[in-house]
Tab-separated table of C-alpha atoms and ligand atoms in Angstrom:
chain	number	residue	atom	x	y	z
A	1	MET	CA	24.700	30.635	21.020
A	2	GLY	CA	27.091	32.758	18.965
A	3	LEU	CA	27.138	32.493	15.221
A	4	PHE	CA	30.571	30.975	15.300
A	5	THR	CA	29.770	28.233	17.786
A	6	GLU	CA	26.588	27.530	15.917
A	7	LEU	CA	28.514	27.130	12.693
A	8	LYS	CA	31.121	24.941	14.334
A	9	ASP	CA	28.373	22.896	15.831
A	10	SER	CA	26.594	22.319	12.577
A	11	ILE	CA	29.837	21.482	10.772
A	12	SER	CA	30.693	18.897	13.379
A	13	ARG	CA	27.172	17.491	13.134
A	14	ALA	CA	27.566	17.235	9.375
A	15	THR	CA	30.943	15.537	9.645
A	16	ASP	CA	29.559	13.209	12.290
A	17	ARG	CA	26.960	12.154	9.833
A	18	LEU	CA	29.447	11.918	7.013
A	19	PHE	CA	31.628	9.576	8.990
A	20	SER	CA	28.990	7.639	10.843
A	21	GLU	CA	28.627	4.127	9.512
A	22	GLN	CA	25.005	4.504	8.565
A	23	GLU	CA	22.797	6.986	6.879
A	24	PRO	CA	19.498	7.372	8.711
A	25	LYS	CA	17.195	4.598	7.568
A	26	ARG	CA	14.350	5.665	5.395
A	27	ILE	CA	11.109	4.303	6.800
A	28	GLY	CA	8.104	4.326	4.487
A	29	ILE	CA	4.657	4.670	6.034
A	30	TYR	CA	2.368	2.646	3.791
A	31	GLY	CA	-1.205	1.425	3.921
A	32	PRO	CA	-4.614	1.901	2.335
A	33	PRO	CA	-6.160	5.372	1.960
A	34	ASN	CA	-7.541	6.905	5.159
A	35	ALA	CA	-5.773	4.507	7.551
A	36	GLY	CA	-4.154	7.383	9.443
A	37	LYS	CA	-0.661	7.393	7.891
A	38	THR	CA	-0.297	11.175	7.871
A	39	THR	CA	-1.775	11.491	11.358
A	40	LEU	CA	0.904	9.048	12.515
A	41	ALA	CA	3.705	10.769	10.564
A	42	ASN	CA	2.658	14.105	12.043
A	43	ARG	CA	2.581	12.711	15.560
A	44	ILE	CA	6.051	11.181	15.216
A	45	ALA	CA	7.433	14.368	13.675
A	46	ARG	CA	5.783	16.595	16.308
A	47	ASP	CA	6.952	14.406	19.181
A	48	TRP	CA	10.606	14.443	18.076
A	49	THR	CA	11.170	17.444	15.827
A	50	GLY	CA	8.413	19.854	16.757
A	51	ASP	CA	6.811	20.246	13.338
A	52	ALA	CA	4.381	18.413	11.134
A	53	VAL	CA	4.576	16.521	7.855
A	54	GLY	CA	1.324	17.069	5.982
A	55	ALA	CA	-2.432	17.522	5.955
A	56	GLU	CA	-4.842	14.971	7.408
A	57	SER	CA	-8.363	14.527	6.123
A	58	HIS	CA	-11.382	12.259	6.350
A	59	ILE	CA	-11.516	12.359	2.543
A	60	PRO	CA	-9.361	9.550	1.095
A	61	HIS	CA	-6.295	10.438	-0.997
A	62	GLU	CA	-5.462	13.524	1.029
A	63	THR	CA	-1.780	12.697	0.625
A	64	ARG	CA	-0.934	12.639	-3.055
A	65	ARG	CA	2.836	13.012	-2.961
A	66	ALA	CA	5.300	11.085	-0.864
A	67	ARG	CA	6.594	13.479	1.817
A	68	ARG	CA	9.794	13.030	3.695
A	69	LYS	CA	10.759	14.238	7.142
A	70	GLU	CA	14.480	13.868	7.600
A	71	ASP	CA	16.593	13.142	10.634
A	72	VAL	CA	13.912	12.315	13.125
A	73	GLU	CA	15.858	11.439	16.253
A	74	ILE	CA	13.985	9.091	18.529
A	75	GLU	CA	15.387	8.512	22.004
A	76	ARG	CA	14.909	5.149	23.628
A	77	ASN	CA	16.664	3.919	26.757
A	78	GLY	CA	19.470	6.414	26.503
A	79	LYS	CA	20.128	5.598	22.848
A	80	THR	CA	19.183	7.688	19.854
A	81	VAL	CA	17.778	6.202	16.681
A	82	THR	CA	17.748	8.477	13.653
A	83	ILE	CA	15.292	7.792	10.832
A	84	ASP	CA	13.802	9.583	7.857
A	85	ILE	CA	10.068	9.080	7.700
A	86	VAL	CA	8.301	9.000	4.365
A	87	ASP	CA	4.549	9.526	4.433
A	88	THR	CA	3.095	7.983	1.283
A	89	PRO	CA	-0.254	8.246	-0.512
A	90	GLY	CA	-2.678	5.454	0.325
A	91	VAL	CA	-2.296	2.571	-2.098
A	92	THR	CA	-5.219	1.338	-4.146
A	93	THR	CA	-5.837	-0.328	-7.516
A	94	LYS	CA	-8.649	2.028	-8.502
A	95	VAL	CA	-9.527	5.697	-8.240
A	96	ASP	CA	-12.896	7.098	-9.261
A	97	TYR	CA	-13.251	10.871	-9.139
A	98	GLU	CA	-16.984	10.476	-8.462
A	99	GLU	CA	-15.988	9.328	-4.986
A	100	PHE	CA	-15.114	12.965	-4.236
A	101	THR	CA	-17.907	14.848	-5.993
A	102	ASP	CA	-19.984	15.010	-2.783
A	103	GLU	CA	-17.185	16.964	-1.160
A	104	MET	CA	-16.037	19.218	-4.021
A	105	ASP	CA	-16.908	20.251	-7.559
A	106	LYS	CA	-16.125	18.075	-10.556
A	107	ASP	CA	-12.952	19.860	-11.642
A	108	ASP	CA	-11.440	19.571	-8.191
A	109	ALA	CA	-12.535	15.943	-7.920
A	110	VAL	CA	-10.947	15.108	-11.276
A	111	ARG	CA	-7.755	16.898	-10.246
A	112	ARG	CA	-7.705	15.114	-6.902
A	113	SER	CA	-8.077	11.743	-8.571
A	114	ARG	CA	-5.361	12.471	-11.145
A	115	GLU	CA	-2.971	13.538	-8.399
A	116	ALA	CA	-3.929	10.470	-6.381
A	117	THR	CA	-3.062	8.113	-9.234
A	118	GLU	CA	0.309	9.796	-9.717
A	119	GLY	CA	0.923	9.614	-5.995
A	120	VAL	CA	0.130	5.902	-5.780
A	121	ALA	CA	2.475	5.197	-8.711
A	122	GLU	CA	5.158	7.213	-6.952
A	123	ALA	CA	4.589	5.339	-3.681
A	124	MET	CA	5.032	2.004	-5.468
A	125	HIS	CA	8.236	3.287	-6.948
A	126	TRP	CA	9.574	4.334	-3.541
A	127	LEU	CA	8.742	0.893	-2.235
A	128	ARG	CA	10.777	-0.799	-4.949
A	129	GLU	CA	13.789	1.500	-4.720
A	130	ASP	CA	13.981	3.952	-1.877
A	131	VAL	CA	12.870	2.646	1.493
A	132	ASP	CA	14.787	0.611	4.064
A	133	GLY	CA	11.845	-0.375	6.219
A	134	VAL	CA	8.074	-0.136	6.291
A	135	ILE	CA	5.427	0.808	8.817
A	136	TYR	CA	2.191	-0.608	7.433
A	137	VAL	CA	-0.759	1.301	8.886
A	138	LEU	CA	-4.224	-0.234	9.029
A	139	ASP	CA	-7.512	1.118	10.337
A	140	SER	CA	-8.263	-1.528	12.983
A	141	ALA	CA	-11.991	-0.831	12.689
A	142	GLU	CA	-11.936	-2.268	9.157
A	143	ASP	CA	-11.439	-5.733	7.713
A	144	PRO	CA	-7.674	-6.111	7.145
A	145	ILE	CA	-7.994	-8.885	4.579
A	146	THR	CA	-8.232	-6.944	1.364
A	147	GLN	CA	-6.472	-7.633	-1.872
A	148	VAL	CA	-4.459	-4.430	-1.619
A	149	ASN	CA	-3.187	-5.238	1.880
A	150	THR	CA	-2.330	-8.798	0.937
A	151	MET	CA	-0.533	-7.689	-2.218
A	152	LEU	CA	1.356	-4.875	-0.528
A	153	ILE	CA	2.523	-7.029	2.372
A	154	GLY	CA	3.596	-9.647	-0.205
A	155	ILE	CA	5.557	-7.020	-2.133
A	156	ILE	CA	7.223	-5.764	1.077
A	157	GLU	CA	8.126	-9.329	2.084
A	158	SER	CA	9.559	-10.100	-1.322
A	159	ARG	CA	11.942	-7.157	-0.909
A	160	ASP	CA	13.021	-8.457	2.515
A	161	LEU	CA	12.258	-5.132	4.165
A	162	PRO	CA	11.748	-5.026	7.924
A	163	VAL	CA	8.066	-4.321	8.535
A	164	LEU	CA	5.886	-3.378	11.485
A	165	ILE	CA	2.107	-3.453	11.241
A	166	PHE	CA	0.346	-0.635	13.075
A	167	ALA	CA	-3.235	-1.317	14.112
A	168	ASN	CA	-4.429	2.287	14.217
A	169	LYS	CA	-7.660	3.843	15.533
A	170	ILE	CA	-7.917	1.644	18.644
A	171	ASP	CA	-9.979	4.459	20.168
A	172	LEU	CA	-12.906	3.418	17.951
A	173	ASP	CA	-15.501	0.990	19.336
A	174	GLU	CA	-15.361	-1.245	16.262
A	175	SER	CA	-11.584	-1.597	16.518
A	176	SER	CA	-10.195	-5.144	16.568
A	177	VAL	CA	-6.448	-5.579	16.905
A	178	LYS	CA	-6.821	-9.354	16.991
A	179	ARG	CA	-8.337	-9.375	13.516
A	180	ILE	CA	-5.134	-7.778	12.223
A	181	GLU	CA	-2.852	-10.071	14.230
A	182	ASP	CA	-4.724	-13.081	12.859
A	183	ALA	CA	-4.511	-11.795	9.298
A	184	PHE	CA	-0.758	-11.216	9.395
A	185	PRO	CA	0.588	-13.633	12.039
A	186	GLN	CA	4.078	-13.523	10.515
A	187	HIS	CA	4.535	-9.876	11.520
A	188	LYS	CA	4.583	-7.858	14.710
A	189	THR	CA	1.388	-5.835	15.182
A	190	VAL	CA	1.454	-2.710	17.361
A	191	PRO	CA	-1.889	-1.219	18.489
A	192	LEU	CA	-2.212	2.545	18.687
A	193	SER	CA	-4.327	5.595	18.195
A	194	ALA	CA	-2.322	8.102	16.201
A	195	LYS	CA	-5.040	10.679	16.707
A	196	GLU	CA	-5.355	10.335	20.479
A	197	GLY	CA	-1.707	9.468	21.049
A	198	GLU	CA	-2.513	6.157	22.729
A	199	ASN	CA	0.244	3.582	23.208
A	200	MET	CA	2.973	5.721	21.651
A	201	ASP	CA	5.643	4.389	24.026
A	202	GLU	CA	5.253	0.922	22.581
A	203	VAL	CA	5.234	2.465	19.100
A	204	TYR	CA	8.609	4.151	19.666
A	205	ASP	CA	10.082	1.093	21.407
A	206	ASN	CA	9.263	-0.968	18.348
A	207	ILE	CA	10.484	1.616	15.850
A	208	ALA	CA	13.809	1.735	17.704
A	209	GLU	CA	14.015	-2.038	17.864
A	210	TYR	CA	13.082	-2.741	14.242
A	211	PHE	CA	14.648	0.176	12.436
A	212	GLY	CA	17.463	1.291	14.745
B	1	MET	CA	-4.784	-24.823	-24.742
B	2	PRO	CA	-6.684	-23.629	-21.678
B	3	GLU	CA	-7.639	-20.343	-23.158
B	4	ALA	CA	-11.276	-19.419	-23.274
B	5	THR	CA	-12.785	-16.561	-25.144
B	6	GLY	CA	-16.310	-15.301	-24.762
B	7	THR	CA	-18.394	-13.819	-27.470
B	8	ASP	CA	-18.462	-10.206	-28.528
B	9	ASP	CA	-22.137	-9.747	-27.669
B	10	ILE	CA	-22.914	-6.220	-26.591
B	11	ASP	CA	-24.044	-7.298	-23.142
B	12	GLY	CA	-21.687	-10.264	-22.834
B	13	VAL	CA	-18.524	-10.374	-20.793
B	14	GLN	CA	-15.392	-11.755	-22.351
B	15	ILE	CA	-13.210	-13.865	-20.120
B	16	ASP	CA	-9.576	-14.496	-21.011
B	17	LEU	CA	-8.125	-17.460	-19.170
B	18	ILE	CA	-4.366	-17.395	-19.564
B	19	SER	CA	-2.404	-20.524	-18.849
B	20	GLY	CA	0.730	-20.609	-16.732
B	21	GLN	CA	2.526	-22.064	-19.712
B	22	ARG	CA	1.734	-19.066	-21.850
B	23	MET	CA	2.793	-16.650	-19.111
B	24	ASP	CA	6.099	-18.443	-18.573
B	25	GLY	CA	7.474	-17.250	-21.858
B	26	MET	CA	6.585	-13.622	-21.296
B	27	ALA	CA	8.553	-10.726	-19.855
B	28	SER	CA	6.965	-8.893	-16.888
B	29	MET	CA	5.969	-5.864	-18.918
B	30	GLU	CA	4.445	-8.082	-21.621
B	31	LYS	CA	2.278	-9.746	-19.002
B	32	ILE	CA	1.180	-6.413	-17.600
B	33	ARG	CA	0.451	-5.050	-21.069
B	34	MET	CA	-1.590	-8.117	-21.970
B	35	ILE	CA	-3.597	-7.889	-18.724
B	36	LEU	CA	-4.321	-4.183	-19.040
B	37	ASP	CA	-5.142	-4.391	-22.752
B	38	GLY	CA	-7.728	-7.042	-21.894
B	39	VAL	CA	-9.107	-5.010	-18.995
B	40	HIS	CA	-9.301	-1.836	-21.121
B	41	ASP	CA	-11.468	-3.805	-23.549
B	42	GLY	CA	-13.784	-4.601	-20.641
B	43	ASN	CA	-12.640	-8.211	-20.311
B	44	ILE	CA	-12.127	-10.268	-17.204
B	45	VAL	CA	-8.607	-11.680	-17.296
B	46	ILE	CA	-7.904	-14.858	-15.355
B	47	LEU	CA	-4.315	-15.916	-14.790
B	48	GLU	CA	-3.805	-19.566	-14.014
B	49	GLU	CA	-0.586	-18.801	-12.148
B	50	GLY	CA	-0.792	-15.212	-11.025
B	51	LEU	CA	2.010	-12.674	-10.869
B	52	THR	CA	5.143	-12.268	-8.777
B	53	PRO	CA	5.101	-9.564	-6.074
B	54	ASP	CA	7.334	-7.405	-8.241
B	55	GLU	CA	4.970	-7.765	-11.184
B	56	GLU	CA	2.025	-6.944	-8.941
B	57	SER	CA	3.770	-3.771	-7.850
B	58	LYS	CA	4.379	-2.767	-11.463
B	59	LEU	CA	0.808	-3.651	-12.373
B	60	ILE	CA	-0.424	-1.177	-9.751
B	61	GLU	CA	1.969	1.469	-11.030
B	62	VAL	CA	1.012	1.089	-14.696
B	63	THR	CA	-2.690	0.892	-13.812
B	64	MET	CA	-2.417	4.227	-12.008
B	65	ALA	CA	-0.768	5.804	-15.037
B	66	GLU	CA	-3.648	4.699	-17.251
B	67	ILE	CA	-6.589	5.816	-15.112
B	68	SER	CA	-8.539	8.546	-16.809
B	69	PRO	CA	-11.808	10.221	-15.755
B	70	ASP	CA	-14.984	8.738	-17.271
B	71	GLU	CA	-12.931	6.195	-19.221
B	72	PHE	CA	-10.933	3.940	-16.959
B	73	ASN	CA	-11.183	3.722	-13.156
B	74	GLY	CA	-8.549	1.121	-12.576
B	75	ILE	CA	-8.701	-2.559	-11.764
B	76	GLU	CA	-10.171	-4.941	-9.297
B	77	ILE	CA	-7.911	-7.870	-8.567
B	78	GLU	CA	-8.634	-11.011	-6.582
B	79	THR	CA	-6.611	-14.116	-5.939
B	80	TYR	CA	-8.032	-17.528	-5.130
B	81	PRO	CA	-8.241	-19.581	-3.070
B	82	LYS	CA	-9.175	-16.894	-0.644
B	83	SER	CA	-8.298	-17.577	2.955
B	84	GLY	CA	-10.325	-17.293	6.106
B	85	PRO	CA	-8.800	-15.011	8.720
B	86	SER	CA	-7.663	-17.840	10.980
B	87	ASP	CA	-6.239	-20.052	8.253
B	88	SER	CA	-2.620	-19.049	8.318
B	89	SER	CA	-1.342	-21.766	6.012
B	90	LEU	CA	-3.688	-20.759	3.239
B	91	LEU	CA	-2.877	-17.153	3.911
B	92	GLY	CA	0.788	-17.967	3.659
B	93	ARG	CA	0.146	-19.226	0.167
B	94	ILE	CA	-1.673	-16.097	-0.865
B	95	MET	CA	1.005	-13.996	0.725
B	96	GLY	CA	3.453	-15.610	-1.628
B	97	ASN	CA	5.551	-17.288	1.074
B	98	ASP	CA	5.537	-20.388	-1.045
B	99	GLU	CA	6.626	-19.136	-4.429
B	100	SER	CA	5.806	-22.383	-6.174
B	101	THR	CA	2.133	-22.274	-5.278
B	102	ALA	CA	0.129	-20.992	-8.175
B	103	LYS	CA	-2.554	-18.547	-7.190
B	104	LEU	CA	-5.406	-18.153	-9.579
B	105	THR	CA	-5.750	-14.438	-10.150
B	106	VAL	CA	-8.796	-12.641	-11.504
B	107	ILE	CA	-8.383	-9.106	-12.811
B	108	GLY	CA	-11.083	-6.923	-14.269
B	109	PRO	CA	-12.109	-3.348	-14.841
B	110	ALA	CA	-13.012	-1.794	-11.468
B	111	ASN	CA	-16.386	-0.627	-12.714
B	112	GLN	CA	-17.412	-4.085	-13.908
B	113	ILE	CA	-15.923	-6.649	-11.594
B	114	GLU	CA	-18.194	-5.527	-8.801
B	115	THR	CA	-20.867	-7.380	-10.715
B	116	LEU	CA	-18.602	-10.388	-10.712
B	117	HIS	CA	-18.267	-10.114	-6.915
B	118	LYS	CA	-21.995	-10.335	-6.476
B	119	ASP	CA	-22.225	-13.367	-8.700
B	120	GLU	CA	-21.616	-16.050	-6.117
B	121	THR	CA	-21.857	-18.927	-8.552
B	122	LEU	CA	-19.143	-17.526	-10.788
B	123	ILE	CA	-16.740	-17.222	-7.897
B	124	SER	CA	-17.464	-20.706	-6.611
B	125	ALA	CA	-17.019	-22.076	-10.109
B	126	LEU	CA	-13.574	-20.516	-10.200
B	127	VAL	CA	-12.611	-21.903	-6.845
B	128	SER	CA	-13.762	-25.411	-7.645
B	129	ARG	CA	-11.860	-25.452	-10.908
B	130	ASN	CA	-8.565	-24.807	-9.142
C	301	GTP	N1	-10.616	7.741	15.479
C	301	GTP	C1	-9.420	7.883	14.924
C	301	GTP	N2	-9.322	8.540	13.753
C	301	GTP	C2	-8.077	8.657	13.214
C	301	GTP	C3	-6.918	8.105	13.825
C	301	GTP	N3	-5.838	8.369	13.038
C	301	GTP	C4	-6.338	9.074	11.968
C	301	GTP	N4	-7.667	9.248	12.072
C	301	GTP	C5	-8.571	9.958	11.154
C	301	GTP	O1	-8.628	9.231	9.937
C	301	GTP	C6	-8.745	10.137	8.839
C	301	GTP	C7	-7.616	9.898	7.852
C	301	GTP	O2	-6.388	10.242	8.452
C	301	GTP	P1	-5.102	10.556	7.581
C	301	GTP	O3	-3.953	10.618	8.524
C	301	GTP	O4	-5.338	11.707	6.679
C	301	GTP	O5	-5.055	9.199	6.720
C	301	GTP	P2	-4.018	8.769	5.588
C	301	GTP	O6	-3.748	7.321	5.802
C	301	GTP	O7	-2.842	9.673	5.594
C	301	GTP	O8	-4.900	8.968	4.268
C	301	GTP	P3	-4.447	9.244	2.739
C	301	GTP	O9	-3.362	10.270	2.778
C	301	GTP	O10	-5.695	9.727	2.104
C	301	GTP	O11	-3.998	7.927	2.210
C	301	GTP	C8	-8.715	11.545	9.424
C	301	GTP	O12	-10.042	11.980	9.555
C	301	GTP	C9	-8.039	11.326	10.776
C	301	GTP	O13	-8.426	12.288	11.738
C	301	GTP	C10	-7.070	7.426	15.087
C	301	GTP	O14	-6.139	6.915	15.700
C	301	GTP	N5	-8.355	7.346	15.567
C	302	MG	MG1	-2.104	10.906	4.175
């Protein structure tokens, strides 16, 4: 494509967006630490834009800043749904640096925990002001009834945000999707494995339906 | 006045039980300040009527800002009555679907309330009082 056509193209894309009725909805990916939020965000971004969002790790609080991937265009049944995805740090009410000292030295552990606390505060702020919908990611191999999950879902409901619950890690033997469905019967639960890419069609169908 | 205060014994735990009536007259940030001041002092704070979702969200945010290595790890928070997984009506109450339902809320320093967890009789005493 010539420079000129490319320019024209991008100007018309920009004006399209300017004059389209809606900005892309900003969808926050929330959930407790280590649930697989970044793995999911990366999979969505890779599937539809070709690049990734952030680092994944078995050590909790890997994500310590909310990260946004803009204009993710998801195609479903001939229609295109455009969303911004925001990968957020796992929410908790406590952070103890000693949790990380097995994996790193004390200075790094202290830094990680300080960044984690700032990140959680930032994530709460986004939730109150800057997101239009929420994907709540849970590790389906763990008990979903925790105070943090209950509080967070309550906060999301009180803001009247559309919410989907993602029961992640269904590839694990201990996974129980039913336990999550029973815990939050008022919301739609979608089973998946973000890591293995299982059930992603249903994931995208639901994203298009709920946030399109 | 349903407010109980423990002693200041070195190995004692102070419990602040704060009535709904007292909370009614307070602004959100005043409530959060009162809770976290108590928790910083090592107290267990019990709210007769709990917090709104918005206040809970701010409580998490302010708690995060105050965490500091070797001094303060954050909070443990529990609401009662706790539901079983299949009891959706009870869960609905905890989830705050019914705003009028008071939910007894226990908040304590994260490094101490674990002891409270293990103390089955203390938890059952709380539940039966509600
Ligand atoms: N078995 C399995 N593991 C997964 C799956 N999704 C993520 N994981 C693993 O779970 C761990 C945490 O994944 P992350 O994506 O970093 O989790 P997170 O929710 O972003 O965590 P924080 O950023 O720390 O809050 C990593 O070791 C992932 O490889 C899954 O579907 N199945
Ligand atoms: Mg992450």
